PDB file of C-alpha atoms and ligand atoms in Angstrom:
ATOM      1  CA  MET A 127     -49.962 -82.514  26.498  1.00  0.00           C
ATOM      2  CA  ASP A 128     -52.500 -82.823  29.498  1.00  0.00           C
ATOM      3  CA  LYS A 129     -56.009 -80.763  29.520  1.00  0.00           C
ATOM      4  CA  ILE A 130     -58.396 -79.417  31.760  1.00  0.00           C
ATOM      5  CA  PHE A 131     -62.073 -78.567  30.900  1.00  0.00           C
ATOM      6  CA  LEU A 132     -64.623 -76.429  31.800  1.00  0.00           C
ATOM      7  CA  ASN A 133     -67.673 -77.420  30.041  1.00  0.00           C
ATOM      8  CA  ASP A 134     -71.669 -76.148  29.308  1.00  0.00           C
ATOM      9  CA  LEU A 135     -71.210 -73.082  31.275  1.00  0.00           C
ATOM     10  CA  SER A 136     -73.922 -71.363  30.585  1.00  0.00           C
ATOM     11  CA  ILE A 137     -74.019 -67.758  31.585  1.00  0.00           C
ATOM     12  CA  ASP A 138     -76.749 -64.767  30.864  1.00  0.00           C
ATOM     13  CA  THR A 139     -75.414 -61.208  29.768  1.00  0.00           C
ATOM     14  CA  ILE A 140     -76.624 -58.447  27.433  1.00  0.00           C
ATOM     15  CA  ILE A 141     -75.193 -59.760  23.581  1.00  0.00           C
ATOM     16  CA  GLY A 142     -75.625 -58.815  20.069  1.00  0.00           C
ATOM     17  CA  ILE A 143     -76.162 -56.132  16.983  1.00  0.00           C
ATOM     18  CA  TYR A 144     -80.279 -55.768  17.236  1.00  0.00           C
ATOM     19  CA  ASP A 145     -82.298 -53.141  19.177  1.00  0.00           C
ATOM     20  CA  TRP A 146     -83.896 -55.977  20.906  1.00  0.00           C
ATOM     21  CA  GLU A 147     -80.560 -57.601  22.226  1.00  0.00           C
ATOM     22  CA  ARG A 148     -79.571 -54.754  24.207  1.00  0.00           C
ATOM     23  CA  GLN A 149     -82.335 -54.522  26.304  1.00  0.00           C
ATOM     24  CA  THR A 150     -82.871 -58.676  26.639  1.00  0.00           C
ATOM     25  CA  GLN A 151     -80.293 -60.864  28.304  1.00  0.00           C
ATOM     26  CA  GLN A 152     -79.089 -64.267  26.161  1.00  0.00           C
ATOM     27  CA  THR A 153     -77.535 -67.116  27.270  1.00  0.00           C
ATOM     28  CA  LEU A 154     -74.341 -68.255  26.144  1.00  0.00           C
ATOM     29  CA  THR A 155     -72.806 -71.179  26.401  1.00  0.00           C
ATOM     30  CA  PHE A 156     -68.823 -71.790  26.901  1.00  0.00           C
ATOM     31  CA  ASP A 157     -66.841 -74.483  27.141  1.00  0.00           C
ATOM     32  CA  LEU A 158     -63.233 -74.045  27.496  1.00  0.00           C
ATOM     33  CA  GLU A 159     -59.693 -76.429  27.059  1.00  0.00           C
ATOM     34  CA  MET A 160     -56.864 -75.670  28.694  1.00  0.00           C
ATOM     35  CA  ASP A 161     -52.758 -76.848  28.128  1.00  0.00           C
ATOM     36  CA  TRP A 162     -51.809 -78.157  31.480  1.00  0.00           C
ATOM     37  CA  ASP A 163     -49.152 -80.825  32.689  1.00  0.00           C
ATOM     38  CA  ILE A 164     -51.569 -82.830  35.218  1.00  0.00           C
ATOM     39  CA  GLN A 165     -48.887 -84.512  36.943  1.00  0.00           C
ATOM     40  CA  PRO A 166     -46.780 -82.409  39.974  1.00  0.00           C
ATOM     41  CA  ALA A 167     -50.583 -81.616  41.141  1.00  0.00           C
ATOM     42  CA  ALA A 168     -51.694 -85.306  41.073  1.00  0.00           C
ATOM     43  CA  ALA A 169     -48.217 -86.259  43.103  1.00  0.00           C
ATOM     44  CA  THR A 170     -48.922 -83.796  46.101  1.00  0.00           C
ATOM     45  CA  GLU A 171     -52.694 -83.526  46.270  1.00  0.00           C
ATOM     46  CA  ASP A 172     -51.670 -79.477  46.082  1.00  0.00           C
ATOM     47  CA  ILE A 173     -54.629 -77.214  44.483  1.00  0.00           C
ATOM     48  CA  SER A 174     -51.891 -74.508  43.821  1.00  0.00           C
ATOM     49  CA  LYS A 175     -49.830 -76.716  41.631  1.00  0.00           C
ATOM     50  CA  THR A 176     -53.288 -76.595  38.642  1.00  0.00           C
ATOM     51  CA  LEU A 177     -55.261 -74.400  37.439  1.00  0.00           C
ATOM     52  CA  ASP A 178     -57.902 -74.431  39.633  1.00  0.00           C
ATOM     53  CA  TYR A 179     -61.205 -74.179  37.396  1.00  0.00           C
ATOM     54  CA  GLY A 180     -63.516 -73.137  39.961  1.00  0.00           C
ATOM     55  CA  ALA A 181     -61.656 -70.252  40.223  1.00  0.00           C
ATOM     56  CA  ILE A 182     -62.039 -69.921  36.982  1.00  0.00           C
ATOM     57  CA  ALA A 183     -65.609 -70.846  36.011  1.00  0.00           C
ATOM     58  CA  GLN A 184     -65.548 -68.042  38.627  1.00  0.00           C
ATOM     59  CA  THR A 185     -63.773 -65.525  36.957  1.00  0.00           C
ATOM     60  CA  ILE A 186     -66.045 -66.343  33.633  1.00  0.00           C
ATOM     61  CA  VAL A 187     -68.961 -65.788  35.153  1.00  0.00           C
ATOM     62  CA  ALA A 188     -68.483 -62.152  36.358  1.00  0.00           C
ATOM     63  CA  PHE A 189     -66.140 -60.865  33.136  1.00  0.00           C
ATOM     64  CA  VAL A 190     -69.086 -62.249  31.010  1.00  0.00           C
ATOM     65  CA  LYS A 191     -72.171 -60.902  32.904  1.00  0.00           C
ATOM     66  CA  ALA A 192     -70.621 -57.541  33.365  1.00  0.00           C
ATOM     67  CA  SER A 193     -70.172 -57.731  29.470  1.00  0.00           C
ATOM     68  CA  GLU A 194     -72.553 -55.709  26.933  1.00  0.00           C
ATOM     69  CA  TYR A 195     -70.626 -56.900  23.983  1.00  0.00           C
ATOM     70  CA  GLN A 196     -72.208 -56.677  20.375  1.00  0.00           C
ATOM     71  CA  LEU A 197     -70.242 -59.359  18.281  1.00  0.00           C
ATOM     72  CA  ILE A 198     -69.656 -62.907  19.718  1.00  0.00           C
ATOM     73  CA  GLU A 199     -66.243 -62.615  18.166  1.00  0.00           C
ATOM     74  CA  THR A 200     -65.134 -59.742  20.628  1.00  0.00           C
ATOM     75  CA  LEU A 201     -66.354 -61.452  23.720  1.00  0.00           C
ATOM     76  CA  ALA A 202     -64.485 -64.099  23.090  1.00  0.00           C
ATOM     77  CA  GLU A 203     -60.895 -62.831  21.799  1.00  0.00           C
ATOM     78  CA  ASP A 204     -61.317 -60.623  25.502  1.00  0.00           C
ATOM     79  CA  LEU A 205     -62.248 -63.281  27.633  1.00  0.00           C
ATOM     80  CA  SER A 206     -59.065 -65.208  25.980  1.00  0.00           C
ATOM     81  CA  ALA A 207     -57.217 -62.019  26.773  1.00  0.00           C
ATOM     82  CA  MET A 208     -57.827 -62.011  30.026  1.00  0.00           C
ATOM     83  CA  LEU A 209     -58.125 -65.283  31.134  1.00  0.00           C
ATOM     84  CA  LEU A 210     -54.611 -65.486  29.546  1.00  0.00           C
ATOM     85  CA  ALA A 211     -53.584 -62.831  31.687  1.00  0.00           C
ATOM     86  CA  GLN A 212     -55.290 -63.565  35.468  1.00  0.00           C
ATOM     87  CA  TYR A 213     -53.732 -67.065  35.376  1.00  0.00           C
ATOM     88  CA  PRO A 214     -50.903 -69.148  33.952  1.00  0.00           C
ATOM     89  CA  ILE A 215     -52.337 -71.225  31.509  1.00  0.00           C
ATOM     90  CA  PRO A 216     -49.944 -71.828  28.186  1.00  0.00           C
ATOM     91  CA  LYS A 217     -52.697 -72.324  25.655  1.00  0.00           C
ATOM     92  CA  LEU A 218     -56.443 -72.248  25.718  1.00  0.00           C
ATOM     93  CA  LYS A 219     -59.446 -73.647  22.900  1.00  0.00           C
ATOM     94  CA  LEU A 220     -62.583 -71.075  23.558  1.00  0.00           C
ATOM     95  CA  THR A 221     -65.790 -72.427  22.295  1.00  0.00           C
ATOM     96  CA  LEU A 222     -68.510 -70.009  22.269  1.00  0.00           C
ATOM     97  CA  SER A 223     -72.195 -71.121  21.976  1.00  0.00           C
ATOM     98  CA  LYS A 224     -75.127 -68.411  21.466  1.00  0.00           C
ATOM     99  CA  PRO A 225     -79.068 -69.317  20.542  1.00  0.00           C
ATOM    100  CA  VAL A 226     -79.958 -67.730  17.070  1.00  0.00           C
ATOM    101  CA  ALA A 227     -84.020 -68.302  15.112  1.00  0.00           C
ATOM    102  CA  LEU A 228     -82.517 -68.154  11.500  1.00  0.00           C
ATOM    103  CA  HIS A 229     -84.201 -71.492  10.489  1.00  0.00           C
ATOM    104  CA  GLY A 230     -85.841 -72.199  13.480  1.00  0.00           C
ATOM    105  CA  GLN A 231     -83.557 -72.901  16.674  1.00  0.00           C
ATOM    106  CA  ASN A 232     -80.001 -72.916  16.035  1.00  0.00           C
ATOM    107  CA  THR A 233     -76.653 -72.426  17.768  1.00  0.00           C
ATOM    108  CA  ALA A 234     -73.636 -69.693  16.298  1.00  0.00           C
ATOM    109  CA  ARG A 235     -70.636 -70.816  17.672  1.00  0.00           C
ATOM    110  CA  ILE A 236     -67.222 -69.873  17.754  1.00  0.00           C
ATOM    111  CA  VAL A 237     -63.664 -71.388  18.820  1.00  0.00           C
ATOM    112  CA  ILE A 238     -61.043 -69.843  19.210  1.00  0.00           C
ATOM    113  CA  GLU A 239     -57.230 -71.030  20.181  1.00  0.00           C
ATOM    114  CA  ARG A 240     -54.624 -69.059  21.651  1.00  0.00           C
ATOM    115  CA  PRO A 241     -51.350 -68.884  23.218  1.00  0.00           C
ATOM    116  CA  ARG A 242     -49.589 -67.422  25.961  1.00  0.00           C
ATOM    117  CA  GLY A 243     -47.793 -64.648  24.510  1.00  0.00           C
TER     118      GLY A 243
HETATM  119  N1  LIG B 278     -70.025 -63.065  12.855  1.00  0.00           N
HETATM  120  C1  LIG B 278     -71.482 -63.174  13.771  1.00  0.00           C
HETATM  121  N2  LIG B 278     -72.662 -62.750  12.957  1.00  0.00           N
HETATM  122  C2  LIG B 278     -73.456 -62.245  13.689  1.00  0.00           C
HETATM  123  C3  LIG B 278     -73.668 -61.897  15.385  1.00  0.00           C
HETATM  124  C4  LIG B 278     -71.963 -61.902  15.414  1.00  0.00           C
HETATM  125  O1  LIG B 278     -72.095 -61.286  16.926  1.00  0.00           O
HETATM  126  N3  LIG B 278     -70.677 -62.327  14.811  1.00  0.00           N
HETATM  127  N4  LIG B 278     -74.045 -61.606  15.275  1.00  0.00           N
HETATM  128  C5  LIG B 278     -75.558 -61.238  14.946  1.00  0.00           C
HETATM  129  C6  LIG B 278     -76.866 -60.711  15.953  1.00  0.00           C
HETATM  130  O2  LIG B 278     -76.426 -60.178  16.901  1.00  0.00           O
HETATM  131  C7  LIG B 278     -77.936 -62.737  15.797  1.00  0.00           C
HETATM  132  O3  LIG B 278     -76.839 -62.911  16.839  1.00  0.00           O
HETATM  133  C8  LIG B 278     -78.901 -61.962  16.665  1.00  0.00           C
HETATM  134  O4  LIG B 278     -79.883 -63.548  16.673  1.00  0.00           O
HETATM  135  C9  LIG B 278     -75.686 -61.736  13.768  1.00  0.00           C
HETATM  136  N5  LIG B 278     -74.747 -62.555  13.269  1.00  0.00           N
END
């Protein structure tokens, strides 16, 4: 199966379990990998025959900016479900990265793969 990627999408939002995190936006970064057969679009140059990564990016930005989750797990799960509901993506892999200060500057990251239905 071919893949369409949307990488390094950074979005400021409220996220986290601590009091200070409920007051201050943090920057999350998203990487999305979507299964898709690109041949019909490649043969016709018809955007309607493919996944419009620009439209998908706008959908992700709007969803994440409006969200106020505590756990990155919940955000990743709900975001994946919303994308599968709005777009005919057969299967997606979502990577969500959050900067954290544990021992110096670190990055917490989760990766989920979800098929349609
Ligand atoms: N598995 C998780 N562990 C933690 C989370 C999380 O969302 N999932 N969140 C926090 C805090 O919000 C932390 O990111 C603050 O820096 C701690 N552990």
